[in-house]
Every structure is written in structure tokens, then in C-alpha cells.
């Protein structure tokens, strides 16, 4: 196992105060909850760890994820869910307070921004803010192009080109909408979501926890482990999703720890590791 990971003991894992958790491929796959995944959350609670379920999806509200996670049996309060839309709201609050925003995004995305105090004014804006807009209308693009050409900063929630759907279908995601805006204006977006460190930095700042005391857990090297490395946090790659040992052996992006699944994290935190 040591050739796959960078740490030789579990101290950094045990000392982490906040666990940022990927969901699909890490805690469940579709509607199938992995064995021990719900217990893992209870272990985090029992051992005094904070935890956040994190998603790059900026089309839906945090509340949608609370409902879904609870339905699957996971303990979840409002403070346990974070979307890239919420991170964008928090980023705007921390860096563009009082500025007016022109938004390309769903109603849910707009509401999340407003919850963090953003002033949305699509007619007279200082900043252009883009999310995964599944309700996109041409007029929004027109306005965004207008303000970007006038020099407004271009902030975008998540860089994903596509959102995977059942039956091997995909939807054009935030990254593709931004690519269109970049093609029209020459302006490139500043992304908040994974693999960019901003999504971790805004959480760390809000919680008052040093990045080195945060552990990101996920099944993808290029998002979950990349965001951890970009933000300087501890990382756990779980092999319950899309990455196998061969992929870990071949990557330069070695996680702090590689474990079969989140059950193995429970065992370590409870001092039952083999
Ligand atoms: Mg995943």
C-alpha cells in the first residue's frame, strides 16, 4: 500500500478536524449506499470530527442534497452540505461584498448567492457570476457578454464541462457555458469549485480551521485529490468509485492515503486499523 500513498502512518488522518466528503463513488453509487458509509458518518460525529458533504453541482440548492442524503439514511443538517454554488456565494461575500452581480444560473443558484448576501442586478452589474444553468436563456448570455466586455470580473462556480447522466448521457455543465462566454469575449473565468483550492479556502475561512487540519475524501484523482493538493489539505482516495490501484500507481498525484472505502477510515479513527 505504501507505494500508492505519501504518508507512512495515520497521524494526519487522525488529527484532521474537518472531513470534506465527496458523495457519488465515495458514500454511494446512485441510490446504492455503500456498506458502512452511514456508520462512517456516525464515527465522525462520535470522534468529534466536523464533516461536509461537498458537491460541484451548482444547479441545485443545498436543501435538495439534505433531502436526498437523509432519504439515503445519512445524518445531515444544513451546515453539513456545501455546493459549489454556496461556495461561490461565500466567495463573493468574502471578496466582492456590496458589488452587484449579473448571474447566469438557475433559480436555486441565485437563491444560494442571495443567502450569502449577494446583490443580484442583471441590468447594472460589477461582477459576472456563472453556474451550471439548466434553465439557461439566451438573454442571460447576452447580458453576461455585455458586462464581461466592459471589464467585469468573471466568477464561475464549477469547471466541469459536462454533468454525467444515466444511460451514458451528459448535460453541458458550467465549464461549457463559460467556454461559450470566453469565446465571445476573450475573458476567462475564475473558478471556485473542485479542483480549485477556492472551494476549500472559503470553507476553511468560514470554519476557522487551518487547511492542514482538513481531510478531503473522494474517489477521483483529478478532482477530489487534486483539490486537496491544491489547497494543502490531507487527502484520502477511496477505491470504491472510479479509481483503481493501477491508476494510483501511474499518477504523479499521490494521495496522502489510499483506502478501499470509507469503512477503513472509520476503523482508523476508532483505532481498529489492521
Ligand atoms: Mg465521486
Coordinates of C-alpha atoms and ligand atoms in Angstrom, one line a residue:
X1 CA 0.0 0.0 0.0
X2 CA 2.8 2.4 0.8
X3 CA 3.8 2.8 -2.9
X4 CA 0.3 4.2 -3.5
X5 CA 0.3 6.9 -0.9
X6 CA 2.6 9.6 0.6
X7 CA 2.0 9.1 4.3
X8 CA 3.5 6.2 6.3
X9 CA 1.3 6.4 9.4
X10 CA -2.3 7.6 10.1
X11 CA -1.4 10.6 12.3
X12 CA -2.5 13.2 9.8
X13 CA -5.8 11.4 9.3
X14 CA -6.5 11.1 13.0
X15 CA -5.6 14.8 13.6
X16 CA -7.9 16.1 10.9
X17 CA -10.7 18.2 12.4
X18 CA -12.9 18.6 9.3
X19 CA -13.7 16.0 6.7
X20 CA -14.8 17.2 3.3
X21 CA -16.6 14.4 1.6
X22 CA -17.3 13.6 -2.0
X23 CA -20.6 11.8 -2.4
X24 CA -21.0 9.7 -5.6
X25 CA -18.5 6.9 -5.7
X26 CA -17.4 7.6 -2.1
X27 CA -20.6 7.2 0.1
X28 CA -22.9 5.7 -2.5
X29 CA -23.3 5.0 -6.2
X30 CA -26.6 6.3 -7.5
X31 CA -29.1 5.1 -4.9
X32 CA -26.9 2.3 -3.6
X33 CA -25.4 3.3 -0.2
X34 CA -22.0 1.6 0.4
X35 CA -21.8 -0.8 3.3
X36 CA -20.5 1.1 6.4
X37 CA -20.9 4.5 4.8
X38 CA -23.7 5.7 7.2
X39 CA -21.7 4.3 10.1
X40 CA -18.7 6.2 8.9
X41 CA -20.6 9.5 9.4
X42 CA -21.6 8.4 12.9
X43 CA -18.0 7.6 13.6
X44 CA -17.0 11.1 12.5
X45 CA -19.7 12.5 14.9
X46 CA -18.6 10.2 17.7
X47 CA -14.9 11.1 17.4
X48 CA -15.7 14.8 17.4
X49 CA -14.9 15.5 13.7
X50 CA -16.8 18.0 11.6
X51 CA -17.9 16.9 8.2
X52 CA -19.2 18.5 5.0
X53 CA -20.8 16.7 2.1
X54 CA -19.4 18.6 -0.9
X55 CA -20.7 18.7 -4.5
X56 CA -19.5 20.6 -7.5
X57 CA -23.1 20.7 -8.8
X58 CA -24.2 24.4 -8.9
X59 CA -27.6 23.9 -10.5
X60 CA -29.3 22.7 -7.3
X61 CA -29.8 24.1 -3.8
X62 CA -28.1 22.7 -0.7
X63 CA -31.5 21.8 0.6
X64 CA -32.0 19.3 -2.2
X65 CA -28.9 17.5 -1.1
X66 CA -30.1 17.5 2.6
X67 CA -33.3 15.8 1.5
X68 CA -31.5 13.2 -0.7
X69 CA -28.9 12.4 1.9
X70 CA -31.5 12.0 4.7
X71 CA -33.6 9.8 2.4
X72 CA -30.5 7.6 1.9
X73 CA -30.1 7.4 5.7
X74 CA -27.2 9.8 6.3
X75 CA -27.3 12.2 9.2
X76 CA -27.4 15.7 7.6
X77 CA -28.1 19.2 8.9
X78 CA -27.8 22.4 6.9
X79 CA -24.2 23.1 7.9
X80 CA -23.2 19.6 6.6
X81 CA -23.9 20.4 2.9
X82 CA -21.9 22.5 0.6
X83 CA -22.4 23.0 -3.1
X84 CA -20.1 24.9 -5.5
X85 CA -22.9 27.4 -5.7
X86 CA -22.8 28.0 -1.9
X87 CA -19.0 28.3 -2.1
X88 CA -19.4 30.9 -4.8
X89 CA -21.9 32.8 -2.6
X90 CA -19.4 32.7 0.2
X91 CA -16.5 33.7 -2.1
X92 CA -18.5 36.7 -3.2
X93 CA -19.3 37.6 0.4
X94 CA -15.6 37.4 1.3
X95 CA -14.2 39.1 -1.7
X96 CA -16.8 41.2 -3.6
X97 CA -19.0 42.4 -0.8
X98 CA -21.5 45.1 -1.9
X99 CA -20.9 44.5 -5.6
X100 CA -23.8 44.0 -7.9
X101 CA -23.9 40.6 -9.8
X102 CA -25.1 39.7 -13.2
X103 CA -26.0 36.0 -12.9
X104 CA -26.1 33.1 -15.4
X105 CA -27.6 30.3 -13.3
X106 CA -30.7 28.5 -12.0
X107 CA -33.2 30.0 -9.6
X108 CA -31.7 27.8 -6.9
X109 CA -28.2 29.1 -7.7
X110 CA -29.4 32.7 -7.5
X111 CA -31.2 32.0 -4.2
X112 CA -27.9 30.5 -2.7
X113 CA -26.0 33.6 -3.8
X114 CA -28.6 35.8 -2.1
X115 CA -28.5 33.8 1.0
X116 CA -24.8 34.9 1.3
X117 CA -25.8 38.5 0.8
X118 CA -25.1 38.9 -2.9
X119 CA -27.0 41.7 -4.7
X120 CA -28.2 40.5 -8.0
X121 CA -28.7 43.2 -10.6
X122 CA -28.7 41.8 -14.1
X123 CA -29.1 45.2 -15.7
X124 CA -26.3 47.1 -13.9
X125 CA -23.6 44.8 -12.6
X126 CA -20.0 44.9 -11.4
X127 CA -19.3 41.1 -11.5
X128 CA -20.5 38.3 -13.8
X129 CA -21.3 35.1 -11.9
X130 CA -22.0 31.8 -13.7
X131 CA -23.2 28.4 -12.5
X132 CA -24.5 25.2 -14.1
X133 CA -27.6 26.8 -15.6
X134 CA -30.1 24.1 -16.5
X135 CA -32.6 26.9 -17.1
X136 CA -30.4 28.9 -19.5
X137 CA -31.9 31.5 -21.7
X138 CA -30.1 33.5 -24.4
X139 CA -30.8 36.9 -22.8
X140 CA -28.6 35.9 -19.8
X141 CA -25.7 35.2 -22.1
X142 CA -26.2 38.5 -23.9
X143 CA -26.1 40.4 -20.6
X144 CA -23.0 38.4 -19.3
X145 CA -21.2 39.2 -22.6
X146 CA -22.1 42.9 -22.2
X147 CA -20.6 43.2 -18.7
X148 CA -17.5 41.0 -19.4
X149 CA -16.6 43.2 -22.4
X150 CA -16.8 46.2 -20.1
X151 CA -14.2 44.5 -17.8
X152 CA -16.4 42.9 -15.1
X153 CA -14.6 40.1 -13.2
X154 CA -15.8 36.6 -14.4
X155 CA -16.5 34.3 -11.4
X156 CA -17.8 30.8 -12.1
X157 CA -18.9 28.0 -9.8
X158 CA -17.6 24.8 -11.2
X159 CA -15.2 24.0 -14.1
X160 CA -16.9 20.7 -15.2
X161 CA -17.5 20.5 -19.0
X162 CA -20.3 18.0 -18.6
X163 CA -22.6 16.6 -15.9
X164 CA -22.8 12.7 -16.2
X165 CA -26.4 11.4 -16.5
X166 CA -27.8 7.8 -16.5
X167 CA -27.6 5.7 -19.7
X168 CA -24.2 7.3 -20.7
X169 CA -25.8 10.7 -21.4
X170 CA -24.2 14.0 -20.4
X171 CA -25.5 17.6 -19.9
X172 CA -23.5 20.7 -20.8
X173 CA -22.2 21.9 -17.5
X174 CA -20.9 25.2 -16.1
X175 CA -17.5 24.9 -17.9
X176 CA -19.1 24.6 -21.3
X177 CA -21.3 27.7 -20.7
X178 CA -18.2 29.6 -19.6
X179 CA -16.4 28.4 -22.7
X180 CA -19.1 30.0 -24.8
X181 CA -18.7 33.3 -22.9
X182 CA -14.9 33.1 -23.2
X183 CA -15.3 32.5 -27.0
X184 CA -17.5 35.6 -27.2
X185 CA -15.3 37.9 -25.0
X186 CA -11.8 36.5 -24.7
X187 CA -12.3 36.7 -20.9
X188 CA -11.5 33.5 -18.9
X189 CA -13.4 32.6 -15.7
X190 CA -12.1 32.4 -12.2
X191 CA -13.4 29.0 -11.0
X192 CA -14.4 28.3 -7.4
X193 CA -15.2 24.5 -7.4
X194 CA -13.1 21.4 -7.4
X195 CA -10.2 21.0 -8.3
X196 CA -9.6 24.7 -7.5
X197 CA -8.5 25.4 -3.9
X198 CA -11.0 28.3 -3.5
X199 CA -13.8 25.9 -2.5
X200 CA -11.7 24.6 0.4
X201 CA -10.3 28.0 1.3
X202 CA -13.8 29.6 1.7
X203 CA -14.9 26.7 3.9
X204 CA -11.6 26.8 6.0
X205 CA -12.0 30.5 6.5
X206 CA -15.7 30.2 7.5
X207 CA -15.0 27.4 9.9
X208 CA -11.8 28.9 11.2
X209 CA -9.8 25.7 10.6
X210 CA -6.3 25.5 9.1
X211 CA -6.2 23.7 5.7
X212 CA -3.7 21.3 7.1
X213 CA -6.4 20.1 9.6
X214 CA -8.8 19.4 6.8
X215 CA -9.1 16.0 5.1
X216 CA -10.7 15.7 1.7
X217 CA -12.1 12.2 0.9
X218 CA -13.1 11.1 -2.6
X219 CA -12.8 8.6 -5.4
X220 CA -11.3 10.8 -8.2
X221 CA -7.7 11.8 -8.5
X222 CA -8.3 14.8 -10.8
X223 CA -11.0 16.4 -8.6
X224 CA -11.1 15.2 -5.0
X225 CA -7.3 14.6 -4.6
X226 CA -6.3 17.5 -6.8
X227 CA -8.4 20.0 -4.7
X228 CA -6.8 18.6 -1.6
X229 CA -3.3 19.0 -3.0
X230 CA -4.1 22.5 -4.4
X231 CA -5.4 23.6 -1.0
X232 CA -2.7 21.9 1.1
X233 CA -5.1 19.5 2.9
X234 CA -4.8 15.9 3.9
X235 CA -6.4 13.5 1.3
X236 CA -7.9 10.1 1.3
X237 CA -8.5 8.3 -2.0
X238 CA -11.1 5.6 -1.7
X239 CA -11.1 2.8 -4.2
X240 CA -14.9 2.4 -4.1
X241 CA -15.5 4.6 -7.1
X242 CA -13.8 5.3 -10.5
X243 CA -10.2 4.9 -9.5
X244 CA -8.3 1.6 -9.2
X245 CA -4.8 0.8 -7.8
X246 CA -3.3 0.8 -11.3
X247 CA -4.4 4.4 -11.8
X248 CA -3.0 5.4 -8.5
X249 CA 0.4 3.7 -9.3
X250 CA 0.5 5.6 -12.6
X251 CA -0.3 9.1 -11.3
X252 CA 2.1 11.7 -10.0
X253 CA -0.8 12.9 -7.9
X254 CA -0.3 10.6 -4.9
X255 CA -2.9 11.0 -2.2
X256 CA -1.9 11.1 1.5
X257 CA -3.8 7.9 2.0
X258 CA -5.3 5.2 -0.3
X259 CA -8.0 3.1 1.4
X260 CA -10.5 0.6 0.0
X261 CA -13.5 2.5 1.2
X262 CA -14.8 4.9 4.0
X263 CA -15.3 1.9 6.3
X264 CA -11.5 1.8 6.5
X265 CA -11.4 5.4 7.7
X266 CA -13.9 4.5 10.5
X267 CA -11.5 1.7 11.6
X268 CA -8.5 4.0 11.7
X269 CA -10.4 6.8 13.6
X270 CA -11.6 4.2 16.1
X271 CA -8.1 2.7 16.5
X272 CA -9.2 -0.6 14.9
X273 CA -6.8 -0.4 11.9
X274 CA -5.1 -3.6 10.9
Ligands
LIG1 MG1 -17.1 10.9 -6.7

